mmCIF file with all atom_site columns, C-alpha atoms in Angstrom:
data_model
loop_
_atom_site.group_PDB
_atom_site.id
_atom_site.type_symbol
_atom_site.label_atom_id
_atom_site.label_alt_id
_atom_site.label_comp_id
_atom_site.label_asym_id
_atom_site.label_entity_id
_atom_site.label_seq_id
_atom_site.pdbx_PDB_ins_code
_atom_site.Cartn_x
_atom_site.Cartn_y
_atom_site.Cartn_z
_atom_site.occupancy
_atom_site.B_iso_or_equiv
_atom_site.pdbx_formal_charge
_atom_site.auth_seq_id
_atom_site.auth_comp_id
_atom_site.auth_asym_id
_atom_site.auth_atom_id
_atom_site.pdbx_PDB_model_num
ATOM 1   C CA . UNK A 1 1   ? 0.212   -0.007 -0.239  1.00 49.00 ? 225 UNK A CA 1
ATOM 2   C CA . UNK A 1 2   ? 0.750   3.540  1.366   1.00 55.00 ? 226 UNK A CA 1
ATOM 3   C CA . UNK A 1 3   ? -1.774  5.077  -1.046  1.00 57.00 ? 227 UNK A CA 1
ATOM 4   C CA . UNK A 1 4   ? -4.727  6.172  -0.191  1.00 59.00 ? 228 UNK A CA 1
ATOM 5   C CA . UNK A 1 5   ? -8.275  4.519  -1.082  1.00 65.00 ? 229 UNK A CA 1
ATOM 6   C CA . UNK A 1 6   ? -11.251 5.743  -2.178  1.00 68.00 ? 230 UNK A CA 1
ATOM 7   C CA . UNK A 1 7   ? -9.759  9.382  -2.624  1.00 73.00 ? 231 UNK A CA 1
ATOM 8   C CA . UNK A 1 8   ? -10.840 11.265 -5.839  1.00 76.00 ? 232 UNK A CA 1
ATOM 9   C CA . UNK A 1 9   ? -8.449  13.434 -7.902  1.00 77.00 ? 233 UNK A CA 1
ATOM 10  C CA . UNK A 1 10  ? -10.137 16.683 -8.676  1.00 78.00 ? 234 UNK A CA 1
ATOM 11  C CA . UNK A 1 11  ? -9.077  18.969 -11.639 1.00 79.00 ? 235 UNK A CA 1
ATOM 12  C CA . UNK A 1 12  ? -10.012 22.204 -11.187 1.00 81.00 ? 236 UNK A CA 1
ATOM 13  C CA . UNK A 1 13  ? -10.798 25.019 -13.563 1.00 80.00 ? 237 UNK A CA 1
ATOM 14  C CA . UNK A 1 14  ? -7.978  27.568 -14.877 1.00 79.00 ? 238 UNK A CA 1
ATOM 15  C CA . UNK A 1 15  ? -10.139 30.566 -13.199 1.00 78.00 ? 239 UNK A CA 1
ATOM 16  C CA . UNK A 1 16  ? -10.990 28.432 -9.866  1.00 82.00 ? 240 UNK A CA 1
ATOM 17  C CA . UNK A 1 17  ? -6.983  28.396 -9.324  1.00 81.00 ? 241 UNK A CA 1
ATOM 18  C CA . UNK A 1 18  ? -6.940  32.272 -10.323 1.00 78.00 ? 242 UNK A CA 1
ATOM 19  C CA . UNK A 1 19  ? -9.682  32.426 -7.498  1.00 78.00 ? 243 UNK A CA 1
ATOM 20  C CA . UNK A 1 20  ? -8.008  30.800 -4.941  1.00 78.00 ? 244 UNK A CA 1
ATOM 21  C CA . UNK A 1 21  ? -4.920  32.780 -5.707  1.00 76.00 ? 245 UNK A CA 1
ATOM 22  C CA . UNK A 1 22  ? -6.019  35.837 -5.572  1.00 74.00 ? 246 UNK A CA 1
ATOM 23  C CA . UNK A 1 23  ? -7.729  34.921 -2.034  1.00 69.00 ? 247 UNK A CA 1
ATOM 24  C CA . UNK A 1 24  ? -4.024  33.720 -1.010  1.00 65.00 ? 248 UNK A CA 1
ATOM 25  C CA . UNK A 1 25  ? -3.120  37.227 -2.237  1.00 61.00 ? 249 UNK A CA 1
ATOM 26  C CA . UNK A 1 26  ? -4.212  39.387 0.429   1.00 55.00 ? 250 UNK A CA 1
ATOM 27  C CA . UNK A 1 27  ? -8.091  39.827 -1.274  1.00 52.00 ? 251 UNK A CA 1
ATOM 28  C CA . UNK A 1 28  ? -10.793 40.503 0.543   1.00 50.00 ? 252 UNK A CA 1
ATOM 29  C CA . UNK A 1 29  ? -11.184 37.019 2.244   1.00 48.00 ? 253 UNK A CA 1
ATOM 30  C CA . UNK A 1 30  ? -8.567  37.423 3.955   1.00 47.00 ? 254 UNK A CA 1
ATOM 31  C CA . UNK A 1 31  ? -8.488  38.364 8.440   1.00 53.00 ? 255 UNK A CA 1
ATOM 32  C CA . UNK A 1 32  ? -7.994  42.140 9.428   1.00 55.00 ? 256 UNK A CA 1
ATOM 33  C CA . UNK A 1 33  ? -4.172  43.196 9.438   1.00 55.00 ? 257 UNK A CA 1
ATOM 34  C CA . UNK A 1 34  ? -2.703  40.128 7.237   1.00 55.00 ? 258 UNK A CA 1
ATOM 35  C CA . UNK A 1 35  ? -0.760  41.243 4.100   1.00 60.00 ? 259 UNK A CA 1
ATOM 36  C CA . UNK A 1 36  ? -1.063  37.863 2.544   1.00 65.00 ? 260 UNK A CA 1
ATOM 37  C CA . UNK A 1 37  ? -1.254  34.252 2.230   1.00 73.00 ? 261 UNK A CA 1
ATOM 38  C CA . UNK A 1 38  ? 0.035   30.686 1.050   1.00 77.00 ? 262 UNK A CA 1
ATOM 39  C CA . UNK A 1 39  ? -1.559  29.028 -2.000  1.00 77.00 ? 263 UNK A CA 1
ATOM 40  C CA . UNK A 1 40  ? -0.469  25.713 -3.297  1.00 81.00 ? 264 UNK A CA 1
ATOM 41  C CA . UNK A 1 41  ? -1.452  23.723 -6.378  1.00 81.00 ? 265 UNK A CA 1
ATOM 42  C CA . UNK A 1 42  ? -0.479  19.578 -5.689  1.00 84.00 ? 266 UNK A CA 1
ATOM 43  C CA . UNK A 1 43  ? -1.012  17.999 -9.545  1.00 84.00 ? 267 UNK A CA 1
ATOM 44  C CA . UNK A 1 44  ? 0.269   15.470 -12.120 1.00 86.00 ? 268 UNK A CA 1
ATOM 45  C CA . UNK A 1 45  ? 4.052   15.916 -12.849 1.00 90.00 ? 269 UNK A CA 1
ATOM 46  C CA . UNK A 1 46  ? 2.584   16.471 -16.433 1.00 89.00 ? 270 UNK A CA 1
ATOM 47  C CA . UNK A 1 47  ? 0.301   19.526 -15.852 1.00 86.00 ? 271 UNK A CA 1
ATOM 48  C CA . UNK A 1 48  ? 2.991   21.106 -13.357 1.00 87.00 ? 272 UNK A CA 1
ATOM 49  C CA . UNK A 1 49  ? 4.371   23.407 -16.806 1.00 88.00 ? 273 UNK A CA 1
ATOM 50  C CA . UNK A 1 50  ? 0.517   24.578 -17.671 1.00 85.00 ? 274 UNK A CA 1
ATOM 51  C CA . UNK A 1 51  ? -0.346  26.034 -14.223 1.00 82.00 ? 275 UNK A CA 1
ATOM 52  C CA . UNK A 1 52  ? 3.239   27.498 -13.959 1.00 83.00 ? 276 UNK A CA 1
ATOM 53  C CA . UNK A 1 53  ? 2.661   29.260 -17.327 1.00 83.00 ? 277 UNK A CA 1
ATOM 54  C CA . UNK A 1 54  ? -1.056  30.839 -16.234 1.00 81.00 ? 278 UNK A CA 1
ATOM 55  C CA . UNK A 1 55  ? 0.207   31.878 -12.885 1.00 77.00 ? 279 UNK A CA 1
ATOM 56  C CA . UNK A 1 56  ? 3.230   33.567 -14.005 1.00 80.00 ? 280 UNK A CA 1
ATOM 57  C CA . UNK A 1 57  ? 2.073   34.956 -17.786 1.00 78.00 ? 281 UNK A CA 1
ATOM 58  C CA . UNK A 1 58  ? -2.326  35.862 -17.117 1.00 69.00 ? 282 UNK A CA 1
ATOM 59  C CA . UNK A 1 59  ? -3.705  36.087 -20.184 1.00 72.00 ? 283 UNK A CA 1
ATOM 60  C CA . UNK A 1 60  ? -4.261  39.665 -21.409 1.00 77.00 ? 284 UNK A CA 1
ATOM 61  C CA . UNK A 1 61  ? -7.519  41.248 -21.174 1.00 84.00 ? 285 UNK A CA 1
ATOM 62  C CA . UNK A 1 62  ? -9.103  42.354 -24.293 1.00 89.00 ? 286 UNK A CA 1
ATOM 63  C CA . UNK A 1 63  ? -11.628 44.935 -25.019 1.00 91.00 ? 287 UNK A CA 1
ATOM 64  C CA . UNK A 1 64  ? -15.286 44.412 -25.578 1.00 91.00 ? 288 UNK A CA 1
ATOM 65  C CA . UNK A 1 65  ? -16.104 48.031 -26.094 1.00 91.00 ? 289 UNK A CA 1
ATOM 66  C CA . UNK A 1 66  ? -16.910 46.955 -29.994 1.00 90.00 ? 290 UNK A CA 1
ATOM 67  C CA . UNK A 1 67  ? -19.850 44.922 -29.425 1.00 91.00 ? 291 UNK A CA 1
ATOM 68  C CA . UNK A 1 68  ? -21.677 48.031 -27.877 1.00 93.00 ? 292 UNK A CA 1
ATOM 69  C CA . UNK A 1 69  ? -20.319 50.976 -29.377 1.00 95.00 ? 293 UNK A CA 1
ATOM 70  C CA . UNK A 1 70  ? -23.793 51.849 -30.803 1.00 95.00 ? 294 UNK A CA 1
ATOM 71  C CA . UNK A 1 71  ? -24.944 52.172 -27.831 1.00 95.00 ? 295 UNK A CA 1
ATOM 72  C CA . UNK A 1 72  ? -21.626 54.053 -26.364 1.00 93.00 ? 296 UNK A CA 1
ATOM 73  C CA . UNK A 1 73  ? -21.615 56.532 -29.232 1.00 95.00 ? 297 UNK A CA 1
ATOM 74  C CA . UNK A 1 74  ? -25.438 57.804 -28.579 1.00 95.00 ? 298 UNK A CA 1
ATOM 75  C CA . UNK A 1 75  ? -24.670 58.094 -25.159 1.00 95.00 ? 299 UNK A CA 1
ATOM 76  C CA . UNK A 1 76  ? -22.013 60.402 -25.648 1.00 95.00 ? 300 UNK A CA 1
ATOM 77  C CA . UNK A 1 77  ? -23.873 62.109 -28.615 1.00 96.00 ? 301 UNK A CA 1
ATOM 78  C CA . UNK A 1 78  ? -26.678 62.907 -26.032 1.00 96.00 ? 302 UNK A CA 1
ATOM 79  C CA . UNK A 1 79  ? -23.948 64.560 -24.112 1.00 95.00 ? 303 UNK A CA 1
ATOM 80  C CA . UNK A 1 80  ? -22.909 67.169 -26.487 1.00 95.00 ? 304 UNK A CA 1
ATOM 81  C CA . UNK A 1 81  ? -19.566 64.927 -25.873 1.00 94.00 ? 305 UNK A CA 1
ATOM 82  C CA . UNK A 1 82  ? -19.275 63.658 -30.211 1.00 96.00 ? 306 UNK A CA 1
ATOM 83  C CA . UNK A 1 83  ? -20.115 66.132 -32.872 1.00 97.00 ? 307 UNK A CA 1
ATOM 84  C CA . UNK A 1 84  ? -18.782 64.882 -35.705 1.00 96.00 ? 308 UNK A CA 1
ATOM 85  C CA . UNK A 1 85  ? -17.215 61.489 -36.754 1.00 96.00 ? 309 UNK A CA 1
ATOM 86  C CA . UNK A 1 86  ? -13.439 62.806 -36.348 1.00 96.00 ? 310 UNK A CA 1
ATOM 87  C CA . UNK A 1 87  ? -14.667 63.501 -32.502 1.00 96.00 ? 311 UNK A CA 1
ATOM 88  C CA . UNK A 1 88  ? -15.877 59.901 -32.466 1.00 96.00 ? 312 UNK A CA 1
ATOM 89  C CA . UNK A 1 89  ? -12.717 58.418 -33.400 1.00 96.00 ? 313 UNK A CA 1
ATOM 90  C CA . UNK A 1 90  ? -10.566 60.816 -31.085 1.00 95.00 ? 314 UNK A CA 1
ATOM 91  C CA . UNK A 1 91  ? -12.781 59.657 -28.824 1.00 95.00 ? 315 UNK A CA 1
ATOM 92  C CA . UNK A 1 92  ? -12.133 55.726 -29.398 1.00 95.00 ? 316 UNK A CA 1
ATOM 93  C CA . UNK A 1 93  ? -8.049  56.575 -28.786 1.00 94.00 ? 317 UNK A CA 1
ATOM 94  C CA . UNK A 1 94  ? -8.571  56.608 -25.444 1.00 93.00 ? 318 UNK A CA 1
ATOM 95  C CA . UNK A 1 95  ? -10.233 53.704 -24.867 1.00 93.00 ? 319 UNK A CA 1
ATOM 96  C CA . UNK A 1 96  ? -8.529  50.276 -23.562 1.00 92.00 ? 320 UNK A CA 1
ATOM 97  C CA . UNK A 1 97  ? -9.797  49.559 -27.260 1.00 94.00 ? 321 UNK A CA 1
ATOM 98  C CA . UNK A 1 98  ? -7.592  51.101 -29.108 1.00 94.00 ? 322 UNK A CA 1
ATOM 99  C CA . UNK A 1 99  ? -4.374  50.129 -26.981 1.00 93.00 ? 323 UNK A CA 1
ATOM 100 C CA . UNK A 1 100 ? -5.500  46.148 -27.549 1.00 92.00 ? 324 UNK A CA 1
ATOM 101 C CA . UNK A 1 101 ? -6.150  47.109 -31.434 1.00 94.00 ? 325 UNK A CA 1
ATOM 102 C CA . UNK A 1 102 ? -2.340  48.011 -31.604 1.00 92.00 ? 326 UNK A CA 1
ATOM 103 C CA . UNK A 1 103 ? -1.286  45.051 -29.487 1.00 92.00 ? 327 UNK A CA 1
ATOM 104 C CA . UNK A 1 104 ? -3.689  41.928 -30.634 1.00 91.00 ? 328 UNK A CA 1
ATOM 105 C CA . UNK A 1 105 ? -4.699  43.165 -34.112 1.00 93.00 ? 329 UNK A CA 1
ATOM 106 C CA . UNK A 1 106 ? -6.082  39.711 -35.146 1.00 92.00 ? 330 UNK A CA 1
ATOM 107 C CA . UNK A 1 107 ? -8.159  39.279 -32.090 1.00 90.00 ? 331 UNK A CA 1
ATOM 108 C CA . UNK A 1 108 ? -10.220 42.235 -33.294 1.00 92.00 ? 332 UNK A CA 1
ATOM 109 C CA . UNK A 1 109 ? -9.945  41.281 -37.255 1.00 92.00 ? 333 UNK A CA 1
ATOM 110 C CA . UNK A 1 110 ? -7.153  43.665 -38.416 1.00 93.00 ? 334 UNK A CA 1
ATOM 111 C CA . UNK A 1 111 ? -4.180  42.703 -41.178 1.00 91.00 ? 335 UNK A CA 1
ATOM 112 C CA . UNK A 1 112 ? -2.147  44.586 -39.057 1.00 92.00 ? 336 UNK A CA 1
ATOM 113 C CA . UNK A 1 113 ? -0.884  47.436 -36.114 1.00 92.00 ? 337 UNK A CA 1
ATOM 114 C CA . UNK A 1 114 ? 0.282   49.865 -38.430 1.00 94.00 ? 338 UNK A CA 1
ATOM 115 C CA . UNK A 1 115 ? -1.013  53.169 -37.954 1.00 94.00 ? 339 UNK A CA 1
ATOM 116 C CA . UNK A 1 116 ? -3.060  52.758 -41.075 1.00 95.00 ? 340 UNK A CA 1
ATOM 117 C CA . UNK A 1 117 ? -4.405  50.035 -40.228 1.00 95.00 ? 341 UNK A CA 1
ATOM 118 C CA . UNK A 1 118 ? -5.739  51.655 -37.001 1.00 95.00 ? 342 UNK A CA 1
ATOM 119 C CA . UNK A 1 119 ? -6.885  54.264 -38.895 1.00 95.00 ? 343 UNK A CA 1
ATOM 120 C CA . UNK A 1 120 ? -9.147  52.394 -41.149 1.00 95.00 ? 344 UNK A CA 1
ATOM 121 C CA . UNK A 1 121 ? -10.533 50.167 -38.689 1.00 96.00 ? 345 UNK A CA 1
ATOM 122 C CA . UNK A 1 122 ? -11.513 53.194 -36.327 1.00 96.00 ? 346 UNK A CA 1
ATOM 123 C CA . UNK A 1 123 ? -13.220 54.835 -39.114 1.00 96.00 ? 347 UNK A CA 1
ATOM 124 C CA . UNK A 1 124 ? -15.161 51.743 -39.967 1.00 95.00 ? 348 UNK A CA 1
ATOM 125 C CA . UNK A 1 125 ? -16.035 50.607 -36.727 1.00 95.00 ? 349 UNK A CA 1
ATOM 126 C CA . UNK A 1 126 ? -17.047 54.322 -36.470 1.00 96.00 ? 350 UNK A CA 1
ATOM 127 C CA . UNK A 1 127 ? -19.005 54.071 -39.636 1.00 95.00 ? 351 UNK A CA 1
ATOM 128 C CA . UNK A 1 128 ? -21.051 51.108 -39.298 1.00 94.00 ? 352 UNK A CA 1
ATOM 129 C CA . UNK A 1 129 ? -22.439 52.440 -35.861 1.00 91.00 ? 353 UNK A CA 1
#
């Protein structure tokens, strides 16, 4: 023997692992005055590299404002912030969307991340909203 019998292995999802490590890092679940904690993942050797990579290199956050752009633009127009197509494009240059377009153009259906690609994409977004 030596091994436990009747013990089931439970594979946690990556979101559950992120939540556990977030709590251990000092989130809202720690007691008053505590500055952090420890979380330990016990896993198969074949999965170790996947967990190490996930915890060291988290996935980037992408913008979804392009999915609700019409509503966002209408709100800005109603508040008298946007008057022209160029105003709308200028406003988008201050968003997470604009930053992520340059960093991850393929995610947003762009062929590249040059200034020309960005300008054309923003113009198309405004025209189709």
